[in-house]
Amino acid sequence: MVHSIVWRVDTAEAIASQAQELRRGTVVLACLALLTTPQYGYALLETLDAAGVAVDGNTLYPLLRRLEKQGLLTSEWNTDESRPRKFYRISAAGAAVRDGLIGEWHDLVDTIDRLTKEA
């Protein structure tokens, strides 16, 4: 006797969850692309949001610190205003990594385009 299991899937919820997974890996590339001009964390959050890249501050700030520790970003404190702000900018190593990731991104987009056209 063969038994089959029927799973009930909330399609909208599944799409939202999987879309979040897709976007997770793109935040690094988005940050490296945007930080050719110095920005502080909150301004970067707003810029990403305006561009359609939804990211939470609890995700972005640790990511910026990690990228800085890896040598992909540099930072500088601006104490000229009443509230000190840490400004981030891409380093030379970060620019090289960004350029490599852009190539990887284009290859991935081409591959997914090809696969989805075949499906």
Short mmCIF file of N, CA and C in Angstrom, two decimals:
data_model
loop_
_atom_site.label_atom_id
_atom_site.label_comp_id
_atom_site.label_asym_id
_atom_site.label_seq_id
_atom_site.Cartn_x
_atom_site.Cartn_y
_atom_site.Cartn_z
N MET A 1 0.83 -1.17 0.00
CA MET A 1 0.00 0.00 0.00
C MET A 1 0.89 1.25 0.00
N VAL A 2 0.56 2.20 -0.84
CA VAL A 2 1.32 3.45 -0.96
C VAL A 2 0.55 4.55 -0.26
N HIS A 3 1.27 5.25 0.59
CA HIS A 3 0.66 6.39 1.29
C HIS A 3 1.27 7.67 0.74
N SER A 4 0.46 8.63 0.50
CA SER A 4 1.00 9.91 0.07
C SER A 4 0.67 10.95 1.13
N ILE A 5 1.58 11.87 1.27
CA ILE A 5 1.41 12.94 2.24
C ILE A 5 1.12 14.21 1.46
N VAL A 6 0.10 14.91 1.84
CA VAL A 6 -0.23 16.17 1.21
C VAL A 6 0.14 17.29 2.17
N TRP A 7 1.02 18.14 1.73
CA TRP A 7 1.43 19.28 2.54
C TRP A 7 0.64 20.49 2.10
N ARG A 8 0.17 21.22 3.04
CA ARG A 8 -0.53 22.47 2.74
C ARG A 8 0.49 23.60 2.87
N VAL A 9 0.68 24.29 1.79
CA VAL A 9 1.68 25.35 1.76
C VAL A 9 0.99 26.68 1.52
N ASP A 10 1.31 27.63 2.36
CA ASP A 10 0.86 29.00 2.14
C ASP A 10 1.83 29.60 1.13
N THR A 11 1.39 29.72 -0.11
CA THR A 11 2.28 30.14 -1.19
C THR A 11 2.88 31.52 -0.93
N ALA A 12 2.07 32.46 -0.50
CA ALA A 12 2.58 33.81 -0.25
C ALA A 12 3.65 33.80 0.83
N GLU A 13 3.42 33.02 1.88
CA GLU A 13 4.39 32.93 2.96
C GLU A 13 5.68 32.25 2.47
N ALA A 14 5.54 31.22 1.68
CA ALA A 14 6.71 30.51 1.14
C ALA A 14 7.52 31.42 0.23
N ILE A 15 6.83 32.20 -0.61
CA ILE A 15 7.54 33.13 -1.50
C ILE A 15 8.28 34.18 -0.68
N ALA A 16 7.62 34.74 0.33
CA ALA A 16 8.26 35.76 1.17
C ALA A 16 9.50 35.19 1.86
N SER A 17 9.39 34.00 2.37
CA SER A 17 10.51 33.37 3.06
C SER A 17 11.67 33.10 2.11
N GLN A 18 11.37 32.56 0.95
CA GLN A 18 12.43 32.25 -0.01
C GLN A 18 13.03 33.52 -0.62
N ALA A 19 12.21 34.55 -0.81
CA ALA A 19 12.72 35.83 -1.32
C ALA A 19 13.70 36.44 -0.33
N GLN A 20 13.41 36.30 0.96
CA GLN A 20 14.33 36.79 1.98
C GLN A 20 15.67 36.08 1.88
N GLU A 21 15.64 34.78 1.64
CA GLU A 21 16.88 34.02 1.46
C GLU A 21 17.66 34.50 0.24
N LEU A 22 16.93 34.78 -0.85
CA LEU A 22 17.59 35.29 -2.06
C LEU A 22 18.28 36.63 -1.79
N ARG A 23 17.58 37.51 -1.09
CA ARG A 23 18.12 38.85 -0.83
C ARG A 23 19.28 38.85 0.16
N ARG A 24 19.30 37.88 1.05
CA ARG A 24 20.31 37.87 2.12
C ARG A 24 21.73 38.00 1.56
N GLY A 25 22.03 37.27 0.52
CA GLY A 25 23.37 37.31 -0.04
C GLY A 25 23.67 38.53 -0.87
N THR A 26 22.66 39.30 -1.21
CA THR A 26 22.88 40.46 -2.07
C THR A 26 23.22 41.72 -1.28
N VAL A 27 23.02 41.72 0.01
CA VAL A 27 23.25 42.92 0.82
C VAL A 27 24.73 43.31 0.80
N VAL A 28 25.63 42.33 0.84
CA VAL A 28 27.06 42.63 0.80
C VAL A 28 27.39 43.37 -0.49
N LEU A 29 26.95 42.84 -1.61
CA LEU A 29 27.23 43.48 -2.90
C LEU A 29 26.61 44.87 -2.96
N ALA A 30 25.39 45.01 -2.48
CA ALA A 30 24.73 46.32 -2.49
C ALA A 30 25.53 47.33 -1.66
N CYS A 31 26.00 46.93 -0.49
CA CYS A 31 26.80 47.83 0.35
C CYS A 31 28.11 48.21 -0.32
N LEU A 32 28.79 47.23 -0.87
CA LEU A 32 30.06 47.52 -1.53
C LEU A 32 29.84 48.44 -2.74
N ALA A 33 28.73 48.29 -3.43
CA ALA A 33 28.43 49.14 -4.58
C ALA A 33 28.12 50.57 -4.14
N LEU A 34 27.43 50.72 -3.02
CA LEU A 34 27.01 52.05 -2.58
C LEU A 34 28.09 52.83 -1.84
N LEU A 35 29.03 52.14 -1.24
CA LEU A 35 29.98 52.82 -0.37
C LEU A 35 31.22 53.34 -1.09
N THR A 36 31.07 53.68 -2.36
CA THR A 36 32.16 54.39 -3.04
C THR A 36 32.22 55.82 -2.51
N THR A 37 31.09 56.31 -1.99
CA THR A 37 31.07 57.58 -1.27
C THR A 37 30.76 57.25 0.19
N PRO A 38 31.42 57.92 1.13
CA PRO A 38 31.23 57.59 2.54
C PRO A 38 29.78 57.80 2.99
N GLN A 39 29.30 56.87 3.79
CA GLN A 39 27.98 56.98 4.38
C GLN A 39 28.03 56.41 5.79
N TYR A 40 27.19 56.93 6.64
CA TYR A 40 27.06 56.34 7.97
C TYR A 40 25.92 55.33 7.91
N GLY A 41 25.86 54.48 8.91
CA GLY A 41 24.95 53.34 8.89
C GLY A 41 23.51 53.66 8.60
N TYR A 42 22.94 54.64 9.31
CA TYR A 42 21.52 54.93 9.13
C TYR A 42 21.23 55.46 7.73
N ALA A 43 22.11 56.30 7.21
CA ALA A 43 21.93 56.81 5.84
C ALA A 43 22.02 55.67 4.83
N LEU A 44 22.90 54.73 5.08
CA LEU A 44 23.02 53.57 4.20
C LEU A 44 21.74 52.73 4.25
N LEU A 45 21.19 52.56 5.46
CA LEU A 45 19.91 51.85 5.60
C LEU A 45 18.82 52.51 4.74
N GLU A 46 18.74 53.82 4.81
CA GLU A 46 17.74 54.56 4.04
C GLU A 46 17.99 54.44 2.54
N THR A 47 19.24 54.51 2.13
CA THR A 47 19.59 54.39 0.71
C THR A 47 19.23 53.01 0.19
N LEU A 48 19.56 51.98 0.97
CA LEU A 48 19.22 50.61 0.57
C LEU A 48 17.71 50.44 0.48
N ASP A 49 17.00 50.96 1.47
CA ASP A 49 15.54 50.84 1.49
C ASP A 49 14.92 51.54 0.27
N ALA A 50 15.40 52.73 -0.04
CA ALA A 50 14.89 53.48 -1.19
C ALA A 50 15.16 52.74 -2.50
N ALA A 51 16.24 51.96 -2.52
CA ALA A 51 16.59 51.19 -3.72
C ALA A 51 15.84 49.86 -3.79
N GLY A 52 15.07 49.56 -2.74
CA GLY A 52 14.31 48.31 -2.73
C GLY A 52 15.02 47.14 -2.09
N VAL A 53 16.11 47.43 -1.39
CA VAL A 53 16.85 46.39 -0.67
C VAL A 53 16.50 46.53 0.81
N ALA A 54 15.54 45.73 1.24
CA ALA A 54 15.08 45.80 2.63
C ALA A 54 16.07 45.08 3.53
N VAL A 55 16.63 45.81 4.46
CA VAL A 55 17.57 45.22 5.42
C VAL A 55 17.34 45.89 6.76
N ASP A 56 17.42 45.12 7.81
CA ASP A 56 17.22 45.60 9.16
C ASP A 56 18.54 46.12 9.73
N GLY A 57 18.45 47.11 10.58
CA GLY A 57 19.65 47.63 11.23
C GLY A 57 20.41 46.58 12.00
N ASN A 58 19.69 45.63 12.59
CA ASN A 58 20.35 44.55 13.34
C ASN A 58 21.11 43.61 12.43
N THR A 59 20.87 43.71 11.15
CA THR A 59 21.64 42.94 10.17
C THR A 59 22.76 43.79 9.59
N LEU A 60 22.44 45.05 9.27
CA LEU A 60 23.40 45.90 8.58
C LEU A 60 24.61 46.26 9.44
N TYR A 61 24.39 46.69 10.67
CA TYR A 61 25.52 47.16 11.48
C TYR A 61 26.56 46.07 11.74
N PRO A 62 26.16 44.85 12.09
CA PRO A 62 27.18 43.78 12.23
C PRO A 62 27.86 43.47 10.89
N LEU A 63 27.11 43.58 9.79
CA LEU A 63 27.70 43.33 8.47
C LEU A 63 28.77 44.38 8.18
N LEU A 64 28.49 45.64 8.45
CA LEU A 64 29.48 46.69 8.22
C LEU A 64 30.74 46.45 9.05
N ARG A 65 30.56 46.07 10.31
CA ARG A 65 31.73 45.78 11.16
C ARG A 65 32.52 44.59 10.62
N ARG A 66 31.81 43.57 10.14
CA ARG A 66 32.49 42.38 9.60
C ARG A 66 33.28 42.74 8.34
N LEU A 67 32.66 43.52 7.45
CA LEU A 67 33.34 43.92 6.21
C LEU A 67 34.56 44.79 6.51
N GLU A 68 34.44 45.62 7.54
CA GLU A 68 35.59 46.44 7.94
C GLU A 68 36.70 45.55 8.49
N LYS A 69 36.35 44.60 9.32
CA LYS A 69 37.34 43.68 9.90
C LYS A 69 38.04 42.87 8.80
N GLN A 70 37.29 42.55 7.73
CA GLN A 70 37.87 41.80 6.61
C GLN A 70 38.71 42.68 5.68
N GLY A 71 38.72 43.99 5.94
CA GLY A 71 39.51 44.90 5.14
C GLY A 71 38.81 45.38 3.87
N LEU A 72 37.51 45.11 3.77
CA LEU A 72 36.77 45.51 2.57
C LEU A 72 36.20 46.92 2.69
N LEU A 73 36.10 47.41 3.92
CA LEU A 73 35.64 48.77 4.18
C LEU A 73 36.62 49.46 5.11
N THR A 74 36.66 50.77 5.04
CA THR A 74 37.37 51.57 6.02
C THR A 74 36.31 52.43 6.72
N SER A 75 36.65 52.94 7.88
CA SER A 75 35.70 53.80 8.57
C SER A 75 36.42 54.98 9.20
N GLU A 76 35.64 56.00 9.45
CA GLU A 76 36.16 57.21 10.05
C GLU A 76 35.05 57.87 10.85
N TRP A 77 35.37 58.31 12.06
CA TRP A 77 34.38 58.99 12.88
C TRP A 77 34.31 60.46 12.49
N ASN A 78 33.11 60.96 12.33
CA ASN A 78 32.90 62.38 12.10
C ASN A 78 32.34 62.95 13.40
N THR A 79 33.11 63.80 14.04
CA THR A 79 32.68 64.39 15.31
C THR A 79 32.37 65.87 15.15
N ASP A 80 32.24 66.33 13.91
CA ASP A 80 31.95 67.74 13.67
C ASP A 80 30.53 68.12 14.07
N GLU A 81 29.62 67.16 14.03
CA GLU A 81 28.23 67.45 14.38
C GLU A 81 28.00 67.11 15.85
N SER A 82 26.81 67.44 16.34
CA SER A 82 26.51 67.21 17.75
C SER A 82 26.53 65.72 18.10
N ARG A 83 26.20 64.89 17.11
CA ARG A 83 26.19 63.44 17.34
C ARG A 83 27.28 62.80 16.48
N PRO A 84 28.29 62.20 17.09
CA PRO A 84 29.35 61.55 16.29
C PRO A 84 28.77 60.41 15.44
N ARG A 85 29.26 60.32 14.21
CA ARG A 85 28.81 59.27 13.31
C ARG A 85 30.02 58.59 12.68
N LYS A 86 29.88 57.28 12.54
CA LYS A 86 30.94 56.49 11.92
C LYS A 86 30.59 56.34 10.44
N PHE A 87 31.45 56.88 9.58
CA PHE A 87 31.25 56.81 8.14
C PHE A 87 32.07 55.66 7.56
N TYR A 88 31.44 54.90 6.69
CA TYR A 88 32.10 53.77 6.04
C TYR A 88 32.35 54.09 4.59
N ARG A 89 33.43 53.56 4.06
CA ARG A 89 33.78 53.71 2.65
C ARG A 89 34.47 52.43 2.20
N ILE A 90 34.28 52.08 0.95
CA ILE A 90 34.91 50.88 0.40
C ILE A 90 36.43 51.09 0.31
N SER A 91 37.18 50.06 0.62
CA SER A 91 38.65 50.09 0.50
C SER A 91 39.04 49.61 -0.89
N ALA A 92 40.32 49.69 -1.20
CA ALA A 92 40.81 49.19 -2.48
C ALA A 92 40.54 47.69 -2.60
N ALA A 93 40.77 46.96 -1.51
CA ALA A 93 40.48 45.51 -1.52
C ALA A 93 38.98 45.27 -1.70
N GLY A 94 38.17 46.10 -1.05
CA GLY A 94 36.72 45.98 -1.19
C GLY A 94 36.26 46.25 -2.61
N ALA A 95 36.90 47.21 -3.28
CA ALA A 95 36.55 47.51 -4.67
C ALA A 95 36.88 46.32 -5.57
N ALA A 96 38.00 45.67 -5.31
CA ALA A 96 38.37 44.49 -6.10
C ALA A 96 37.37 43.36 -5.86
N VAL A 97 36.99 43.17 -4.61
CA VAL A 97 36.00 42.13 -4.29
C VAL A 97 34.66 42.49 -4.92
N ARG A 98 34.26 43.75 -4.82
CA ARG A 98 33.00 44.20 -5.43
C ARG A 98 33.00 43.89 -6.93
N ASP A 99 34.08 44.22 -7.60
CA ASP A 99 34.15 43.98 -9.05
C ASP A 99 34.03 42.49 -9.36
N GLY A 100 34.68 41.66 -8.55
CA GLY A 100 34.56 40.21 -8.74
C GLY A 100 33.16 39.72 -8.48
N LEU A 101 32.52 40.27 -7.44
CA LEU A 101 31.14 39.87 -7.13
C LEU A 101 30.16 40.31 -8.21
N ILE A 102 30.42 41.46 -8.82
CA ILE A 102 29.55 41.91 -9.92
C ILE A 102 29.62 40.92 -11.07
N GLY A 103 30.82 40.44 -11.38
CA GLY A 103 30.96 39.42 -12.41
C GLY A 103 30.22 38.14 -12.05
N GLU A 104 30.36 37.73 -10.79
CA GLU A 104 29.64 36.54 -10.31
C GLU A 104 28.13 36.76 -10.40
N TRP A 105 27.68 37.96 -10.04
CA TRP A 105 26.25 38.29 -10.09
C TRP A 105 25.72 38.15 -11.52
N HIS A 106 26.44 38.73 -12.47
CA HIS A 106 26.00 38.66 -13.87
C HIS A 106 25.96 37.21 -14.37
N ASP A 107 26.96 36.42 -13.99
CA ASP A 107 26.96 35.00 -14.37
C ASP A 107 25.75 34.28 -13.77
N LEU A 108 25.45 34.57 -12.52
CA LEU A 108 24.32 33.94 -11.85
C LEU A 108 22.99 34.34 -12.49
N VAL A 109 22.85 35.63 -12.79
CA VAL A 109 21.62 36.10 -13.45
C VAL A 109 21.45 35.41 -14.81
N ASP A 110 22.54 35.31 -15.57
CA ASP A 110 22.47 34.63 -16.87
C ASP A 110 22.05 33.17 -16.70
N THR A 111 22.62 32.50 -15.70
CA THR A 111 22.28 31.10 -15.45
C THR A 111 20.82 30.94 -15.06
N ILE A 112 20.34 31.78 -14.14
CA ILE A 112 18.95 31.69 -13.70
C ILE A 112 18.01 32.04 -14.85
N ASP A 113 18.37 33.03 -15.65
CA ASP A 113 17.54 33.35 -16.83
C ASP A 113 17.42 32.15 -17.75
N ARG A 114 18.54 31.49 -17.99
CA ARG A 114 18.54 30.33 -18.87
C ARG A 114 17.70 29.19 -18.27
N LEU A 115 17.87 28.94 -16.99
CA LEU A 115 17.13 27.86 -16.33
C LEU A 115 15.63 28.13 -16.28
N THR A 116 15.26 29.38 -16.02
CA THR A 116 13.83 29.70 -15.92
C THR A 116 13.16 29.72 -17.29
N LYS A 117 13.91 30.02 -18.33
CA LYS A 117 13.34 29.96 -19.69
C LYS A 117 13.10 28.52 -20.11
N GLU A 118 13.96 27.62 -19.61
CA GLU A 118 13.81 26.19 -19.94
C GLU A 118 12.67 25.56 -19.15
N ALA A 119 12.34 26.15 -17.99
CA ALA A 119 11.30 25.58 -17.14
C ALA A 119 9.98 25.90 -17.67
#
